[in-house]
């Protein structure tokens, strides 16, 4: 069974902290994505990666960075968390020309 | 700029009703359109459409794509309370040297009342 696992369901962090969101997939997919989802704005692409050590900016990369050292793992990093980064974060992976599979989401609150 | 527009943004119906959700798009280098259902957690895949005029069907759900008019519809017949969810439309646009990204609409929130 296809699986995309995000390390945390809920996180509460303080303003200015460095935050790591981890995503692991077990399908040997080349492509991995990080989205954030906000009410009224839908899913917006932050970063994606189509190969190990490769990354490309999405629509809203400011304030974020990513790391993909291994094929199965794609990390999203908030260098200095701010309250406007409070959101639901969704990781997805995709192999070839198929549908994307999503993780269960991480609801991040920055206080 | 690539964009995907879904309508309506929200919809309330009663069990047994038939609903039609709309998705229009403007993207360069279109490759496919996907529908997802999202309840309280991860979006789950419903359909992928690449060719015009070919209906995809799964139980009470069906979808069709019109590449000339740049839209797709998702139909749900005989709705049930379990159909209550946000329905997301995404379009894959080829770009650069990488495989396509998925550009999502804002979603349609469907509420089915008993």
Short mmCIF file of C-alpha atoms in Angstrom, two decimals:
data_model
loop_
_atom_site.label_atom_id
_atom_site.label_comp_id
_atom_site.label_asym_id
_atom_site.label_seq_id
_atom_site.Cartn_x
_atom_site.Cartn_y
_atom_site.Cartn_z
CA UNK A 1 0.00 0.00 0.00
CA UNK A 2 1.24 3.42 -1.01
CA UNK A 3 2.46 5.51 1.86
CA UNK A 4 3.55 9.10 2.42
CA UNK A 5 4.30 9.80 6.05
CA UNK A 6 4.74 13.19 7.64
CA UNK A 7 6.60 13.21 10.90
CA UNK A 8 4.06 15.17 12.95
CA UNK A 9 0.30 15.74 12.80
CA UNK A 10 0.40 18.82 15.04
CA UNK A 11 3.22 21.18 15.95
CA UNK A 12 3.36 24.32 18.05
CA UNK A 13 6.48 26.45 17.70
CA UNK A 14 7.59 29.85 18.88
CA UNK A 15 8.32 32.81 16.62
CA UNK A 16 11.93 32.76 15.49
CA UNK A 17 12.46 29.04 15.97
CA UNK A 18 13.91 26.90 13.20
CA UNK A 19 11.33 24.27 12.27
CA UNK A 20 11.82 21.03 10.39
CA UNK A 21 8.92 19.19 8.73
CA UNK A 22 9.82 15.74 7.53
CA UNK A 23 8.19 13.66 4.81
CA UNK A 24 9.01 10.09 3.83
CA UNK A 25 7.60 8.06 0.97
CA UNK A 26 7.99 4.36 0.35
CA UNK A 27 7.10 4.22 -3.34
CA UNK A 28 10.50 5.06 -4.87
CA UNK A 29 8.97 8.19 -6.45
CA UNK A 30 11.18 10.72 -8.15
CA UNK A 31 9.03 13.75 -7.45
CA UNK A 32 8.16 15.18 -4.07
CA UNK A 33 6.28 18.35 -3.19
CA UNK A 34 5.51 20.60 -0.25
CA UNK A 35 2.25 22.56 -0.22
CA UNK A 36 0.59 24.74 2.35
CA UNK A 37 -3.16 24.89 2.62
CA UNK A 38 -5.02 27.89 4.00
CA UNK A 39 -8.76 28.62 4.12
CA UNK A 40 -9.88 30.41 1.00
CA UNK A 41 -6.48 30.03 -0.69
CA UNK A 42 -6.38 26.34 -1.53
CA UNK A 43 -3.14 24.41 -1.88
CA UNK A 44 -0.13 26.50 -2.79
CA UNK A 45 3.17 24.98 -3.87
CA UNK A 46 6.16 25.94 -1.74
CA UNK A 47 8.95 23.79 -3.20
CA UNK A 48 9.29 20.61 -5.17
CA UNK A 49 12.07 18.18 -5.96
CA UNK A 50 12.36 15.90 -8.98
CA UNK A 51 15.51 14.10 -7.93
CA UNK A 52 17.89 13.71 -5.02
CA UNK A 53 19.59 17.02 -4.22
CA UNK A 54 17.46 18.79 -6.82
CA UNK A 55 14.91 21.39 -5.84
CA UNK A 56 12.82 24.05 -7.49
CA UNK A 57 10.85 26.93 -6.06
CA UNK A 58 7.12 26.85 -6.21
CA UNK A 59 4.76 29.79 -5.92
CA UNK A 60 5.52 30.82 -2.33
CA UNK A 61 9.09 29.83 -1.37
CA UNK A 62 9.90 32.89 0.74
CA UNK A 63 10.77 31.99 4.31
CA UNK A 64 11.24 28.30 3.47
CA UNK A 65 13.99 26.00 2.32
CA UNK A 66 14.08 22.29 1.54
CA UNK A 67 16.46 19.38 1.64
CA UNK A 68 16.43 16.13 -0.29
CA UNK A 69 19.50 14.07 0.58
CA UNK A 70 17.81 10.72 -0.03
CA UNK A 71 15.19 9.78 -2.57
CA UNK A 72 12.59 8.81 -0.01
CA UNK A 73 12.87 11.86 2.24
CA UNK A 74 11.96 15.50 1.57
CA UNK A 75 12.30 18.01 4.37
CA UNK A 76 10.78 21.47 4.63
CA UNK A 77 12.63 23.97 6.78
CA UNK A 78 11.30 27.18 8.22
CA UNK A 79 14.48 29.11 8.93
CA UNK A 80 12.86 31.50 11.41
CA UNK A 81 9.23 30.72 12.02
CA UNK A 82 6.74 33.55 11.89
CA UNK A 83 3.06 33.70 12.79
CA UNK A 84 2.08 34.03 9.13
CA UNK A 85 3.49 30.56 8.59
CA UNK A 86 0.77 29.07 10.74
CA UNK A 87 -0.91 26.69 8.33
CA UNK A 88 -1.58 23.11 7.25
CA UNK A 89 1.44 21.68 5.43
CA UNK A 90 0.95 18.81 3.00
CA UNK A 91 3.67 16.69 1.47
CA UNK A 92 3.06 14.75 -1.73
CA UNK A 93 5.00 12.35 -3.91
CA UNK A 94 4.57 11.30 -7.48
CA UNK A 95 6.21 8.77 -9.78
CA UNK A 96 6.02 9.19 -13.52
CA UNK A 97 2.79 10.47 -14.99
CA UNK A 98 0.56 9.25 -12.21
CA UNK A 99 -1.50 10.87 -9.52
CA UNK A 100 0.18 12.46 -6.53
CA UNK A 101 -0.10 10.75 -3.16
CA UNK A 102 -0.42 12.93 -0.09
CA UNK A 103 0.69 12.62 3.49
CA UNK A 104 -1.75 13.20 6.32
CA UNK A 105 -0.68 16.80 6.81
CA UNK A 106 1.05 18.73 9.59
CA UNK A 107 -0.89 21.48 11.26
CA UNK A 108 1.71 24.01 12.37
CA UNK A 109 0.91 26.80 14.79
CA UNK A 110 3.50 29.51 15.35
CA UNK A 111 2.94 31.54 18.52
CA UNK B 1 0.14 33.05 -15.16
CA UNK B 2 -1.25 29.53 -14.82
CA UNK B 3 -4.49 29.31 -12.89
CA UNK B 4 -7.24 26.91 -11.94
CA UNK B 5 -10.67 28.20 -10.92
CA UNK B 6 -13.28 26.06 -9.21
CA UNK B 7 -16.92 26.87 -8.79
CA UNK B 8 -18.93 27.07 -6.72
CA UNK B 9 -16.68 27.56 -3.69
CA UNK B 10 -19.27 25.97 -1.46
CA UNK B 11 -22.48 24.06 -1.94
CA UNK B 12 -25.13 22.65 0.38
CA UNK B 13 -27.43 19.92 -0.88
CA UNK B 14 -29.69 17.22 0.54
CA UNK B 15 -29.11 13.51 0.36
CA UNK B 16 -30.21 12.12 -2.97
CA UNK B 17 -29.49 15.30 -4.92
CA UNK B 18 -27.18 15.34 -7.93
CA UNK B 19 -24.37 17.90 -7.93
CA UNK B 20 -22.02 19.23 -10.58
CA UNK B 21 -18.71 20.78 -9.63
CA UNK B 22 -16.81 22.91 -12.11
CA UNK B 23 -13.15 23.45 -12.81
CA UNK B 24 -11.79 25.80 -15.46
CA UNK B 25 -8.14 26.36 -16.18
CA UNK B 26 -5.63 28.47 -18.03
CA UNK B 27 -2.24 26.83 -18.23
CA UNK B 28 0.49 26.58 -20.78
CA UNK B 29 1.54 23.09 -21.83
CA UNK B 30 -1.43 21.31 -20.30
CA UNK B 31 -0.93 17.63 -19.69
CA UNK B 32 -3.67 16.37 -17.37
CA UNK B 33 -6.38 17.35 -14.92
CA UNK B 34 -6.92 15.58 -11.62
CA UNK B 35 -9.74 15.52 -9.09
CA UNK B 36 -9.20 14.85 -5.38
CA UNK B 37 -11.53 14.50 -2.41
CA UNK B 38 -10.36 15.92 0.92
CA UNK B 39 -12.13 15.16 4.16
CA UNK B 40 -10.35 16.01 7.35
CA UNK B 41 -6.96 14.83 6.29
CA UNK B 42 -4.98 13.99 3.16
CA UNK B 43 -6.55 14.52 -0.26
CA UNK B 44 -7.44 11.22 -1.88
CA UNK B 45 -7.29 10.71 -5.61
CA UNK B 46 -10.48 10.40 -7.65
CA UNK B 47 -9.74 10.82 -11.36
CA UNK B 48 -7.06 11.77 -13.83
CA UNK B 49 -8.22 13.11 -17.20
CA UNK B 50 -6.01 13.62 -20.20
CA UNK B 51 -8.32 13.31 -23.21
CA UNK B 52 -11.34 15.40 -24.15
CA UNK B 53 -14.78 13.89 -24.14
CA UNK B 54 -13.96 10.62 -22.43
CA UNK B 55 -15.96 10.19 -19.24
CA UNK B 56 -14.32 8.57 -16.26
CA UNK B 57 -16.66 6.88 -13.83
CA UNK B 58 -16.41 5.39 -10.37
CA UNK B 59 -19.66 4.43 -8.71
CA UNK B 60 -21.76 7.55 -8.30
CA UNK B 61 -18.94 9.86 -9.35
CA UNK B 62 -18.04 10.76 -12.90
CA UNK B 63 -15.91 13.35 -14.60
CA UNK B 64 -15.22 14.65 -18.07
CA UNK B 65 -12.73 17.04 -19.64
CA UNK B 66 -13.20 19.57 -22.43
CA UNK B 67 -9.78 20.65 -23.69
CA UNK B 68 -11.21 23.05 -26.23
CA UNK B 69 -13.20 25.04 -23.67
CA UNK B 70 -10.61 24.40 -20.92
CA UNK B 71 -12.81 22.98 -18.22
CA UNK B 72 -13.83 19.83 -16.43
CA UNK B 73 -16.87 18.83 -14.41
CA UNK B 74 -17.24 16.37 -11.57
CA UNK B 75 -20.71 14.89 -11.14
CA UNK B 76 -21.97 13.15 -8.05
CA UNK B 77 -25.36 11.45 -8.30
CA UNK B 78 -27.58 10.35 -5.42
CA UNK B 79 -25.39 12.19 -2.91
CA UNK B 80 -24.84 10.78 0.58
CA UNK B 81 -23.64 12.45 3.77
CA UNK B 82 -20.31 10.67 3.27
CA UNK B 83 -19.77 12.74 0.14
CA UNK B 84 -19.37 15.84 2.31
CA UNK B 85 -15.82 17.03 1.67
CA UNK B 86 -13.72 19.57 -0.16
CA UNK B 87 -13.25 18.59 -3.78
CA UNK B 88 -10.01 19.76 -5.31
CA UNK B 89 -9.19 20.17 -8.97
CA UNK B 90 -5.55 20.21 -10.05
CA UNK B 91 -3.99 20.74 -13.44
CA UNK B 92 -0.64 19.43 -14.47
CA UNK B 93 1.40 21.82 -16.57
CA UNK B 94 4.67 20.73 -18.08
CA UNK B 95 7.54 23.05 -17.41
CA UNK B 96 11.29 23.26 -17.79
CA UNK B 97 13.25 20.08 -17.49
CA UNK B 98 11.16 18.59 -14.74
CA UNK B 99 7.98 16.62 -14.71
CA UNK B 100 4.81 18.56 -14.29
CA UNK B 101 3.70 20.33 -11.18
CA UNK B 102 0.12 20.23 -9.98
CA UNK B 103 -1.60 23.59 -9.80
CA UNK B 104 -4.62 23.44 -7.52
CA UNK B 105 -7.83 25.38 -7.46
CA UNK B 106 -9.23 26.63 -4.17
CA UNK B 107 -11.62 23.73 -3.88
CA UNK B 108 -15.38 23.32 -3.62
CA UNK B 109 -16.73 22.57 -0.16
CA UNK B 110 -19.69 20.23 -0.49
CA UNK B 111 -22.04 19.68 2.44
CA UNK B 112 -24.69 16.99 2.12
CA UNK B 113 -27.54 17.28 4.63
CA UNK B 114 -29.52 14.20 5.69
#
